[in-house]
Coordinates of C-alpha atoms in Angstrom, one line a residue:
Chain P
M1 CA -6.1 7.9 32.3
S2 CA -5.9 7.3 28.7
A3 CA -3.8 4.5 27.4
I4 CA -1.1 6.9 26.2
S5 CA -0.8 8.7 29.5
E6 CA -0.7 5.4 31.4
L7 CA 2.1 4.2 29.0
S8 CA 4.3 7.3 29.7
S9 CA 3.8 7.1 33.3
I10 CA 5.0 3.6 33.4
S11 CA 8.1 4.5 31.6
R12 CA 8.7 7.3 34.0
K13 CA 8.1 5.1 37.2
K14 CA 10.4 2.2 35.8
G15 CA 12.5 0.1 38.2
K16 CA 10.9 1.3 41.5
A17 CA 8.9 -1.5 42.9
T18 CA 5.9 -0.4 45.0
P19 CA 5.4 -1.8 48.5
E20 CA 2.3 -3.4 47.2
E21 CA 4.3 -5.2 44.6
K22 CA 6.8 -6.6 47.0
K23 CA 3.8 -8.1 48.9
A24 CA 2.9 -10.1 46.0
N25 CA 2.5 -13.6 47.2
S26 CA 2.5 -16.8 45.3
R27 CA -1.4 -17.4 45.9
D28 CA -2.0 -14.2 44.1
N29 CA 0.4 -15.1 41.3
K30 CA -1.3 -18.4 40.6
A31 CA -4.7 -16.8 40.5
A32 CA -3.4 -13.9 38.4
Y33 CA -1.9 -16.1 35.6
I34 CA -5.1 -18.3 35.6
F35 CA -7.1 -15.1 34.9
L36 CA -4.6 -13.9 32.3
L37 CA -4.3 -17.2 30.6
P38 CA -6.4 -16.6 27.7
W39 CA -4.8 -13.1 27.1
L40 CA -1.3 -14.6 27.5
V41 CA -2.0 -17.4 24.9
G42 CA -3.2 -14.8 22.5
L43 CA -0.2 -12.6 23.2
I44 CA 2.2 -15.5 22.3
A45 CA 0.3 -17.4 19.6
I46 CA -1.7 -14.5 18.0
T47 CA 0.6 -11.6 18.4
I48 CA 4.2 -12.0 19.4
G49 CA 4.7 -15.4 17.7
P50 CA 3.4 -14.1 14.3
M51 CA 5.5 -10.9 14.8
L52 CA 8.8 -12.8 15.0
M53 CA 7.6 -15.1 12.4
S54 CA 7.0 -12.2 9.9
L55 CA 10.4 -10.7 10.8
Y56 CA 12.0 -13.9 9.9
L57 CA 9.8 -14.3 6.7
S58 CA 10.9 -10.7 5.5
F59 CA 14.4 -12.2 4.9
T60 CA 13.0 -15.0 2.8
D61 CA 11.2 -15.6 -0.4
Y62 CA 8.0 -17.5 0.4
N63 CA 5.0 -18.3 -1.9
L64 CA 3.0 -20.5 0.6
L65 CA 3.7 -23.5 -1.4
Q66 CA 7.4 -24.2 -1.2
P67 CA 9.1 -23.7 2.1
P68 CA 10.7 -20.2 2.7
E69 CA 14.0 -19.7 1.2
W70 CA 16.4 -17.3 3.0
V71 CA 17.4 -14.4 0.7
G72 CA 19.0 -12.0 3.2
L73 CA 18.2 -8.4 2.7
E74 CA 16.9 -8.9 -0.8
N75 CA 13.4 -7.9 0.0
F76 CA 14.6 -4.7 1.6
T77 CA 16.9 -3.7 -1.4
R78 CA 13.9 -4.6 -3.7
M79 CA 11.8 -2.1 -1.8
L80 CA 14.5 0.8 -2.5
T81 CA 13.8 0.3 -6.1
D82 CA 10.1 -0.5 -6.3
A83 CA 8.6 2.7 -7.7
R84 CA 5.0 1.5 -6.9
L85 CA 5.9 1.0 -3.3
H86 CA 7.3 4.6 -3.2
N87 CA 4.2 5.9 -4.7
S88 CA 2.1 4.0 -2.3
L89 CA 4.0 5.6 0.6
G90 CA 3.4 9.1 -1.0
V91 CA -0.4 8.2 -1.4
T92 CA -0.5 7.1 2.2
F93 CA 1.4 10.1 3.7
T94 CA -0.8 12.5 1.8
Y95 CA -3.7 10.8 3.4
V96 CA -2.4 10.7 6.8
F97 CA -1.0 14.2 6.9
I98 CA -3.9 16.1 5.2
G99 CA -6.7 13.9 6.5
V100 CA -5.7 13.6 10.2
P101 CA -5.2 17.4 10.8
L102 CA -8.3 18.3 8.6
Q103 CA -10.5 15.7 10.6
L104 CA -9.3 16.8 14.0
A105 CA -9.8 20.7 13.1
V106 CA -13.3 19.9 12.1
A107 CA -13.9 17.9 15.2
L108 CA -12.5 20.6 17.6
L109 CA -14.4 23.2 15.7
I110 CA -17.8 21.5 16.0
A111 CA -17.0 20.5 19.8
L112 CA -16.5 24.3 20.6
V113 CA -19.8 25.3 18.9
L114 CA -21.4 22.3 20.7
D115 CA -20.0 23.0 24.0
K116 CA -21.6 24.9 27.1
G117 CA -24.9 23.1 27.5
M118 CA -26.7 24.4 24.5
R119 CA -30.1 23.3 23.5
G120 CA -30.5 20.2 21.3
L121 CA -26.9 19.1 22.2
P122 CA -27.8 15.3 22.4
F123 CA -29.4 15.6 19.0
Y124 CA -26.5 17.5 17.3
R125 CA -23.9 15.1 18.9
S126 CA -25.7 12.0 17.7
V127 CA -25.9 13.4 14.0
F128 CA -22.3 14.2 14.0
Y129 CA -21.4 11.0 15.7
L130 CA -23.4 8.6 13.5
P131 CA -21.0 8.9 10.3
S132 CA -17.9 7.7 12.3
L133 CA -19.7 4.4 13.1
L134 CA -20.8 3.9 9.6
G135 CA -17.7 5.2 7.8
G136 CA -15.5 2.1 8.0
S137 CA -18.1 0.0 6.3
V138 CA -18.2 -1.3 2.8
A139 CA -21.8 0.2 2.3
V140 CA -20.5 3.8 3.0
A141 CA -17.6 3.1 0.6
I142 CA -20.1 2.1 -2.0
L143 CA -22.1 5.2 -1.3
W144 CA -18.9 7.4 -1.8
K145 CA -18.1 5.6 -5.1
Q146 CA -21.5 6.8 -6.5
I147 CA -21.5 10.2 -4.9
F148 CA -18.2 11.2 -6.5
G149 CA -18.7 9.3 -9.7
T150 CA -19.1 11.1 -13.0
T151 CA -22.9 11.2 -12.7
G152 CA -22.9 11.0 -9.0
L153 CA -24.7 13.1 -6.5
V154 CA -22.0 15.8 -6.4
N155 CA -22.0 16.3 -10.1
Q156 CA -25.8 16.3 -10.1
V157 CA -25.9 19.1 -7.5
L158 CA -23.1 21.1 -9.5
A159 CA -25.1 20.7 -12.5
M160 CA -27.9 22.5 -11.1
F161 CA -25.5 25.5 -11.0
G162 CA -24.5 24.8 -14.5
I163 CA -21.1 23.5 -13.6
Q164 CA -19.9 20.3 -15.2
G165 CA -17.9 18.6 -12.5
P166 CA -15.0 15.9 -13.3
G167 CA -15.3 12.1 -12.6
W168 CA -14.0 12.7 -9.1
I169 CA -12.9 9.0 -8.5
S170 CA -11.9 8.4 -12.1
D171 CA -9.6 11.4 -12.3
P172 CA -6.2 10.6 -10.7
S173 CA -5.8 14.2 -9.4
T174 CA -9.0 14.1 -7.3
A175 CA -9.6 10.3 -6.4
L176 CA -7.4 10.5 -3.2
G177 CA -9.1 13.9 -2.3
S178 CA -12.5 12.1 -2.1
I179 CA -11.2 9.4 0.2
I180 CA -9.7 12.0 2.4
L181 CA -13.1 13.7 2.5
L182 CA -14.6 10.4 3.6
H183 CA -12.0 10.3 6.5
V184 CA -12.9 13.9 7.4
W185 CA -16.6 12.9 7.4
T186 CA -16.0 10.6 10.3
F187 CA -14.8 13.3 12.8
G188 CA -17.6 12.2 15.3
A189 CA -15.4 10.0 17.4
P190 CA -12.7 12.6 18.3
M191 CA -15.3 15.2 18.5
I192 CA -16.9 13.3 21.5
I193 CA -13.4 13.0 23.1
F194 CA -13.1 16.9 22.7
L195 CA -16.4 17.3 24.2
A196 CA -15.7 15.4 27.1
G197 CA -12.2 17.2 27.6
L198 CA -13.9 20.7 27.3
R199 CA -16.2 19.7 30.1
Q200 CA -13.4 19.0 32.3
I201 CA -11.9 22.7 32.1
P202 CA -12.9 24.5 35.2
T203 CA -15.3 27.3 34.2
M204 CA -13.6 29.4 36.9
Y205 CA -10.7 29.9 34.5
Y206 CA -13.0 31.5 32.1
E207 CA -14.6 33.6 34.7
A208 CA -11.2 34.9 35.9
A209 CA -10.2 35.7 32.4
K210 CA -13.4 37.5 31.7
V211 CA -12.9 39.7 34.9
D212 CA -9.5 40.6 33.5
G213 CA -11.0 41.6 30.4
A214 CA -9.8 38.7 28.0
T215 CA -11.4 38.5 24.6
T216 CA -13.0 35.3 23.5
L217 CA -10.0 34.6 21.2
Q218 CA -7.5 35.2 23.9
Q219 CA -9.5 32.7 26.1
F220 CA -9.3 30.3 23.4
W221 CA -5.6 30.4 22.9
R222 CA -4.7 31.0 26.6
I223 CA -7.0 28.7 28.4
T224 CA -8.9 26.3 26.1
M225 CA -6.0 25.3 23.9
P226 CA -3.4 24.4 26.8
M227 CA -6.1 22.7 28.8
L228 CA -7.2 20.6 25.9
S229 CA -3.7 19.9 24.5
P230 CA -3.3 16.5 26.1
I231 CA -6.4 15.4 24.4
I232 CA -5.6 16.8 21.1
F233 CA -2.3 14.8 21.5
F234 CA -4.2 11.7 22.3
N235 CA -6.5 12.1 19.2
L236 CA -3.5 12.9 17.1
V237 CA -1.5 9.8 18.0
L238 CA -4.4 7.4 17.7
Q239 CA -5.7 8.9 14.4
I240 CA -2.2 9.0 12.7
I241 CA -1.7 5.2 13.7
G242 CA -5.0 4.4 12.5
S243 CA -4.9 6.3 9.4
F244 CA -1.7 4.7 8.3
Q245 CA -3.6 1.4 8.4
S246 CA -6.6 2.5 6.4
F247 CA -7.6 0.0 3.7
T248 CA -11.5 -0.7 3.2
Q249 CA -12.4 2.7 1.6
A250 CA -9.5 2.8 -0.7
F251 CA -10.1 -0.8 -1.7
I252 CA -13.9 -0.5 -2.5
V253 CA -13.7 2.9 -4.1
S254 CA -11.0 2.0 -6.5
G255 CA -12.5 -1.6 -7.1
G256 CA -9.4 -3.1 -5.3
N257 CA -6.7 -1.9 -7.7
G258 CA -5.7 1.4 -6.1
G259 CA -6.5 3.2 -9.4
P260 CA -6.8 5.4 -11.3
S261 CA -3.2 5.1 -12.2
D262 CA -2.2 4.1 -8.6
S263 CA -3.5 7.5 -7.3
T264 CA -5.5 5.6 -4.3
M265 CA -2.8 2.9 -3.9
F266 CA -2.4 3.0 -0.2
F267 CA 0.6 1.2 1.3
T268 CA -1.8 -1.5 3.0
L269 CA -3.5 -2.0 -0.4
Y270 CA -0.1 -2.7 -2.0
L271 CA 0.7 -4.9 0.9
Y272 CA -2.4 -6.9 0.3
Q273 CA -1.9 -7.3 -3.5
K274 CA 1.8 -8.5 -2.8
G275 CA 0.9 -10.9 0.0
F276 CA -2.6 -12.2 -0.9
G277 CA -2.9 -11.4 -4.6
Q278 CA 0.6 -12.6 -5.7
F279 CA 1.3 -14.6 -2.6
D280 CA 4.7 -12.9 -2.3
M281 CA 4.7 -13.3 1.5
G282 CA 8.3 -12.6 2.2
Y283 CA 8.0 -9.1 0.4
A284 CA 4.6 -8.5 2.1
S285 CA 6.2 -9.4 5.5
A286 CA 9.0 -6.8 4.7
M287 CA 6.5 -4.3 3.9
A288 CA 4.6 -4.9 7.1
W289 CA 7.7 -4.3 9.1
L290 CA 8.5 -1.1 7.1
L291 CA 5.0 0.0 8.1
L292 CA 5.6 -0.7 11.8
V293 CA 8.8 1.2 11.6
I294 CA 7.3 4.1 10.0
I295 CA 4.3 4.1 12.4
G296 CA 6.8 3.8 15.3
I297 CA 9.0 6.7 14.1
F298 CA 6.1 9.1 13.7
T299 CA 4.6 8.0 17.1
A300 CA 8.0 8.8 18.7
I301 CA 8.2 12.1 16.9
N302 CA 4.7 12.8 18.3
F303 CA 5.9 12.1 21.7
I304 CA 9.1 14.1 21.6
A305 CA 7.2 17.1 20.1
S306 CA 4.5 16.8 22.6
K307 CA 7.0 18.0 25.3
Y308 CA 7.0 21.5 23.5
W309 CA 3.2 21.9 23.1
V310 CA 1.3 19.7 25.5
F311 CA 0.5 21.0 28.9
Y312 CA -0.2 18.7 31.8
D313 CA -2.0 20.1 34.7
D314 CA -0.9 17.8 37.3
Chain G
M1 CA -39.9 38.0 24.2
T2 CA -37.9 39.4 27.1
T3 CA -39.3 36.7 29.6
K4 CA -38.4 33.9 27.3
L5 CA -35.0 35.2 26.9
E6 CA -34.1 35.0 30.4
T7 CA -34.9 31.3 30.6
L8 CA -32.5 30.7 27.7
P9 CA -29.4 29.1 29.3
T10 CA -26.5 31.5 28.6
P11 CA -23.0 30.1 28.7
E12 CA -22.5 31.7 32.2
T13 CA -25.6 30.2 33.9
A14 CA -25.4 26.9 32.1
G15 CA -21.7 26.4 33.2
A16 CA -22.4 27.3 36.8
G17 CA -24.0 24.1 38.6
K18 CA -23.8 25.3 42.3
P19 CA -26.0 28.2 43.5
T20 CA -22.9 30.1 44.9
N21 CA -21.4 30.3 41.5
R22 CA -24.6 31.5 40.0
R23 CA -24.8 34.7 42.0
K24 CA -22.1 36.6 40.2
P25 CA -23.3 36.3 36.6
K26 CA -26.8 37.2 37.9
V27 CA -25.7 40.5 39.2
R28 CA -24.0 41.2 35.9
E29 CA -27.3 40.2 34.0
S30 CA -29.4 42.5 35.9
R31 CA -26.9 45.4 35.0
G32 CA -26.8 44.3 31.3
T33 CA -29.0 46.1 28.8
L34 CA -31.2 44.5 26.4
A35 CA -28.7 44.8 23.7
F36 CA -26.6 42.5 25.7
S37 CA -29.3 39.6 25.6
K38 CA -30.0 40.3 22.0
A39 CA -26.3 39.7 21.1
Q40 CA -26.5 36.5 23.2
R41 CA -29.6 35.4 21.4
S42 CA -28.3 36.1 17.9
K43 CA -25.2 34.3 18.8
A44 CA -27.2 31.2 19.9
L45 CA -29.1 31.4 16.7
M46 CA -25.9 31.7 14.5
K47 CA -24.7 28.6 16.3
H48 CA -27.7 26.6 15.6
A49 CA -27.6 27.7 12.0
I50 CA -24.0 26.6 11.7
L51 CA -24.7 23.1 13.4
I52 CA -28.0 22.6 11.3
L53 CA -26.2 23.4 8.0
A54 CA -23.1 21.1 9.0
G55 CA -25.2 18.3 10.4
G56 CA -27.5 18.5 7.3
L57 CA -24.4 18.2 4.9
M58 CA -23.1 15.3 6.9
I59 CA -26.3 13.4 6.9
Y60 CA -27.5 14.3 3.4
P61 CA -25.7 11.6 1.6
L62 CA -27.1 8.8 3.8
L63 CA -30.7 10.2 3.5
W64 CA -30.1 10.4 -0.3
M65 CA -29.1 6.8 -0.4
V66 CA -32.0 5.7 1.4
V67 CA -34.5 7.7 -0.9
S68 CA -32.5 6.5 -4.0
S69 CA -32.7 2.8 -3.0
L70 CA -36.7 3.4 -3.1
R71 CA -36.5 5.0 -6.6
P72 CA -36.5 3.6 -10.0
N73 CA -32.9 2.8 -10.9
E74 CA -32.2 5.5 -13.5
L75 CA -33.3 8.3 -11.3
I76 CA -30.2 7.7 -9.1
F77 CA -28.2 9.5 -11.7
R78 CA -30.6 12.3 -12.4
E79 CA -32.2 13.2 -9.0
P80 CA -30.1 14.9 -6.3
G81 CA -33.3 15.8 -4.2
L82 CA -35.1 13.9 -1.5
W83 CA -38.6 13.8 -3.0
L84 CA -40.1 10.6 -3.5
N85 CA -43.0 10.2 -6.0
S86 CA -43.6 6.6 -5.4
L87 CA -42.3 3.8 -3.4
E88 CA -40.4 1.3 -5.4
M89 CA -39.5 -1.8 -3.5
S90 CA -38.2 -3.8 -6.5
N91 CA -34.5 -2.7 -5.7
Y92 CA -34.8 -4.6 -2.4
T93 CA -36.4 -7.6 -3.8
S94 CA -33.8 -7.8 -6.6
G95 CA -30.9 -7.1 -4.5
W96 CA -31.9 -9.6 -1.8
S97 CA -31.5 -12.5 -4.4
A98 CA -28.7 -11.0 -6.7
L99 CA -25.9 -13.1 -5.4
T100 CA -25.4 -16.9 -5.1
H101 CA -27.2 -16.9 -1.8
P102 CA -30.2 -14.8 -0.6
F103 CA -28.8 -11.8 1.2
G104 CA -30.1 -13.2 4.5
H105 CA -27.6 -15.9 4.3
Y106 CA -24.6 -13.5 4.6
M107 CA -26.4 -11.7 7.4
I108 CA -26.5 -15.0 9.3
N109 CA -22.9 -15.6 8.5
S110 CA -22.1 -12.1 10.0
A111 CA -24.3 -12.7 13.0
I112 CA -22.4 -16.0 13.8
V113 CA -19.1 -14.1 13.7
V114 CA -20.5 -11.2 15.7
I115 CA -21.9 -13.4 18.3
G116 CA -18.7 -15.4 18.7
S117 CA -16.7 -12.3 18.8
I118 CA -18.8 -10.7 21.4
L119 CA -18.7 -13.6 23.8
G120 CA -15.0 -14.0 23.2
N121 CA -14.4 -10.5 24.1
L122 CA -16.6 -10.5 27.1
I123 CA -15.1 -13.5 28.7
S124 CA -11.4 -13.1 27.8
C125 CA -11.1 -9.4 28.2
S126 CA -12.9 -9.2 31.7
M127 CA -10.7 -12.0 33.0
A128 CA -7.5 -10.2 31.9
A129 CA -8.8 -6.9 33.2
Y130 CA -9.6 -8.3 36.7
A131 CA -6.0 -9.6 37.0
F132 CA -4.6 -6.3 35.9
A133 CA -6.9 -4.2 38.0
R134 CA -7.0 -6.3 41.3
L135 CA -4.3 -8.8 41.5
Q136 CA -0.6 -8.4 42.4
F137 CA 1.7 -10.7 40.4
T138 CA 5.1 -10.8 39.0
A139 CA 6.0 -8.8 35.8
K140 CA 2.7 -7.0 36.2
K141 CA 4.0 -3.7 35.0
L142 CA 5.9 -5.2 32.1
L143 CA 2.8 -7.1 30.8
F144 CA 0.5 -4.3 31.4
G145 CA 2.8 -2.1 29.2
I146 CA 2.9 -4.7 26.6
M147 CA -0.9 -4.9 26.6
L148 CA -1.1 -1.2 26.2
L149 CA 1.4 -1.3 23.3
T150 CA -0.6 -4.0 21.5
I151 CA -3.4 -1.6 21.4
M152 CA -1.4 0.5 19.0
L153 CA 0.2 -2.4 17.1
P154 CA -0.7 -2.3 13.2
F155 CA -2.8 -5.3 12.3
H156 CA -0.8 -5.9 9.1
V157 CA 2.4 -6.7 10.9
V158 CA 0.9 -10.1 12.1
I159 CA -1.5 -10.8 9.3
V160 CA 0.9 -12.8 7.0
P161 CA 2.0 -15.4 9.6
Q162 CA -1.4 -15.5 11.2
Y163 CA -2.7 -16.5 7.7
I164 CA -0.1 -19.0 7.3
L165 CA -0.9 -20.5 10.7
F166 CA -4.5 -20.6 10.3
S167 CA -4.3 -22.0 6.8
Q168 CA -2.0 -24.8 8.0
I169 CA -4.6 -25.9 10.5
G170 CA -7.2 -26.0 7.7
W171 CA -9.2 -22.8 9.1
V172 CA -9.3 -20.8 5.9
N173 CA -13.1 -20.5 4.9
T174 CA -14.2 -21.1 8.5
F175 CA -15.2 -18.4 11.0
W176 CA -12.6 -19.6 13.5
P177 CA -9.9 -17.1 12.3
L178 CA -12.3 -14.3 12.8
I179 CA -13.6 -15.6 16.3
V180 CA -10.6 -17.3 18.0
P181 CA -8.4 -14.3 18.4
K182 CA -11.2 -12.5 20.2
L183 CA -11.4 -15.5 22.5
L184 CA -7.8 -14.9 23.4
A185 CA -8.3 -11.1 24.2
T186 CA -6.3 -9.8 21.3
E187 CA -8.5 -6.7 21.2
A188 CA -6.6 -5.2 24.1
F189 CA -8.6 -1.9 23.8
F190 CA -11.4 -3.7 25.6
V191 CA -9.0 -5.0 28.4
F192 CA -7.9 -1.4 28.9
L193 CA -11.7 -0.1 29.0
M194 CA -12.4 -2.8 31.7
V195 CA -9.3 -2.1 33.7
Q196 CA -10.4 1.5 33.7
F197 CA -13.9 0.5 35.0
I198 CA -12.8 -2.0 37.6
R199 CA -10.4 0.5 39.1
G200 CA -13.5 2.7 39.9
I201 CA -15.1 -0.1 41.9
P202 CA -14.2 0.6 45.6
R203 CA -11.8 -2.1 46.9
E204 CA -13.6 -2.2 50.2
L205 CA -16.1 -4.4 48.4
D206 CA -13.5 -6.9 47.6
E207 CA -12.0 -6.9 50.9
A208 CA -15.4 -7.4 52.7
A209 CA -16.0 -10.4 50.3
R210 CA -12.7 -11.9 51.1
I211 CA -13.3 -11.6 54.8
D212 CA -16.5 -13.7 54.2
G213 CA -14.1 -16.2 52.7
A214 CA -14.6 -15.7 48.9
G215 CA -11.7 -16.6 46.7
H216 CA -10.8 -14.7 43.5
P217 CA -13.2 -16.6 41.0
R218 CA -16.0 -15.9 43.3
I219 CA -15.2 -12.3 43.8
F220 CA -14.8 -12.0 40.0
L221 CA -18.0 -13.8 39.1
R222 CA -20.3 -12.6 42.0
L223 CA -19.0 -9.1 42.7
I224 CA -17.0 -7.5 39.9
L225 CA -18.7 -8.8 37.0
P226 CA -22.3 -7.7 38.0
L227 CA -20.9 -4.4 39.0
M228 CA -19.2 -3.9 35.6
V229 CA -22.2 -4.4 33.4
P230 CA -21.9 -0.8 31.9
A231 CA -18.3 -1.7 30.8
L232 CA -19.6 -5.0 29.4
A233 CA -22.4 -3.2 27.5
T234 CA -19.8 -0.8 26.0
T235 CA -17.7 -3.8 24.9
T236 CA -20.7 -5.5 23.4
I237 CA -21.8 -2.6 21.3
F238 CA -18.3 -1.7 20.1
T239 CA -17.4 -5.4 19.1
F240 CA -20.8 -5.6 17.4
I241 CA -20.2 -2.6 15.2
W242 CA -16.4 -3.3 14.5
T243 CA -17.1 -7.0 13.7
W244 CA -20.2 -6.4 11.5
N245 CA -18.1 -3.8 9.6
D246 CA -14.9 -5.8 9.4
F247 CA -13.8 -6.2 5.9
F248 CA -10.1 -6.9 5.9
G249 CA -10.4 -10.0 7.9
A250 CA -13.3 -11.5 6.0
L251 CA -11.6 -10.7 2.7
I252 CA -8.4 -12.7 3.5
Y253 CA -10.1 -15.6 5.3
L254 CA -13.5 -16.0 3.6
T255 CA -13.1 -16.7 -0.2
D256 CA -15.9 -19.3 -0.6
P257 CA -19.3 -17.5 -1.4
D258 CA -21.0 -19.9 1.2
M259 CA -19.1 -18.4 4.0
F260 CA -19.2 -14.7 2.9
T261 CA -20.0 -12.2 5.7
V262 CA -22.1 -9.2 4.7
P263 CA -19.2 -6.9 3.8
V264 CA -17.4 -9.3 1.4
A265 CA -20.8 -10.1 0.0
L266 CA -21.4 -6.5 -0.7
R267 CA -18.1 -6.3 -2.4
A268 CA -18.8 -9.3 -4.6
F269 CA -22.0 -7.4 -5.5
V270 CA -20.1 -4.3 -6.5
D271 CA -17.8 -6.4 -8.7
S272 CA -20.5 -8.5 -10.3
Q273 CA -22.7 -5.8 -11.2
S274 CA -22.7 -3.3 -14.1
A275 CA -23.4 0.4 -13.4
T276 CA -27.1 0.0 -14.2
S277 CA -28.2 -1.7 -10.8
W278 CA -27.0 0.9 -8.3
G279 CA -30.5 0.7 -7.0
S280 CA -30.3 -2.8 -5.7
L281 CA -26.7 -2.3 -4.6
F282 CA -27.9 0.8 -2.5
A283 CA -30.7 -1.2 -1.0
M284 CA -28.5 -4.0 0.2
S285 CA -26.1 -1.4 1.4
I286 CA -28.9 -0.1 3.6
V287 CA -29.9 -3.5 4.7
S288 CA -26.2 -4.0 5.8
L289 CA -26.1 -0.7 7.7
L290 CA -29.4 -1.1 9.5
P291 CA -28.1 -3.4 12.2
V292 CA -25.3 -0.8 13.0
F293 CA -27.9 2.0 13.0
L294 CA -30.2 0.4 15.4
V295 CA -27.4 -0.5 17.9
F296 CA -26.4 3.1 17.6
L297 CA -29.9 4.3 18.5
F298 CA -30.3 2.1 21.4
G299 CA -26.7 2.0 22.7
Q300 CA -25.3 5.4 22.1
R301 CA -25.3 6.2 25.7
F302 CA -22.6 3.5 26.2
L303 CA -20.9 4.3 23.0
I304 CA -20.3 7.9 24.0
K305 CA -19.4 7.1 27.5
G306 CA -17.0 4.5 26.3
I307 CA -15.2 6.7 23.9
A308 CA -15.1 9.6 26.5
T309 CA -13.7 7.5 29.3
T310 CA -11.0 5.7 27.5
G311 CA -10.1 8.9 25.6
I312 CA -9.4 11.2 28.5
K313 CA -8.0 10.9 32.1

């Protein structure tokens, strides 16, 4: 089961202790906690402790040099009037809500073409998967910066057709678009998950549909989509959570400043500038919590909406 | 032509593994006219055409970067094609020594972080996974739920206090902040991956070992670990690629050029160079991608299995 379906099954079965659990004896407990020790230390010292600490810091003014000074809700009221922060939220939302659906649509499309034991499948799969391994690297971001530059590869190709292209990453209206394209380019990982999912749909469903005279399109909407919906949902949740945290590409392509005119100023980039550029750690912590809440809300919406479109076979 | 056509796997025959299933389509095929198989063939041809076009478009920028790194610098802005008239290695030699240290220095730094991270993930995640998959203990469900939630936790929520913590113990500009969290199984994704794998190992094996008098450490080390080598391989490969590419952590913790890993070194390269030396920048970018590409080439079986099994039921 995927992490997501495990989580929802845990919350469903809450409260009921299985007979196995009741049997738990002290010897098992001791061994278990020894095996869990590194993870538990990490959970407390590297995850939960810092989380609580950053919650505290979000109510303070703190620059690393002087001790934190309690300022109440000031960081949060400041966020309400911070125009650059609002802009960075807009940039991030645009990136997430255009980039993720586009990437998943391409991933699904290619997976559908690739399905059904066609010739050369391993080769095609590798070609499409490779960019998703390289896409997060600084090197590819550098490549992107050149490709979409004023004299970059894209404009060189356009010039062959007599078209004078704009400087894609130096123009505020197209800079974000070229970073979204980089995200779409990395569709290989969700494609692999779709391929595995498609393989699990029993072929007899299609055979039965064919006997009943269903068209290819009907088969897609009535069989493929419902059967694949849990996997689409899984991809959607993970990609949205991941995309909200994108950082490297925008940082490298914009030279670290989110430009031109803040058009690629992702929320995480602004957070980095506040925290590690200006050492405004209190404000950065408040921003981090805002990000957590936003991601939490969209994940919750996703889960609630999933009841209406995700079909579980079991 | 027609004989060749029949050996081409059609969707119907390819999908049916068992001989009993195969009978039905065969009957239909014998009734089918030549036009039917022609349609099948042109459909397959169209699919290949789409895939080759899409795949070519995907890979072209990478190929172009490789070719451009072997060209005189000024051609990068004029030559969109892939033809090479001569091999120009000067971009590699000048790029290698363009920063404070030779580029190999940063690759060694990256290698240290990568090896530490791999060892950390293998040890700590497999231990936690054994407990979650095989042992009964108090608050197991709660802890397992928390572990799953931390997979989805945004890194940024903890980064500020983590930075404060590590800077107070004097770990800024050391590799410890990048390695120690892995020793403490904070990459919960791998714990989950290994739990999935251990659940697939028959419990009877554990019980047989227990009857023979083996305790948990022994069952874990002698029985489970050897059997979960594929999961360990997947973890190794993913950790390698993610750590090698990691930019944000290195950007925050490594500010001294002596300690730079490859991604931050490349970033310093971008910042220091004017637009005229794209050739050497490309050359070092390719050098930095090479290890990931090699791992992909030899380990893609584990990568694809890893993604597919954690992504679906």
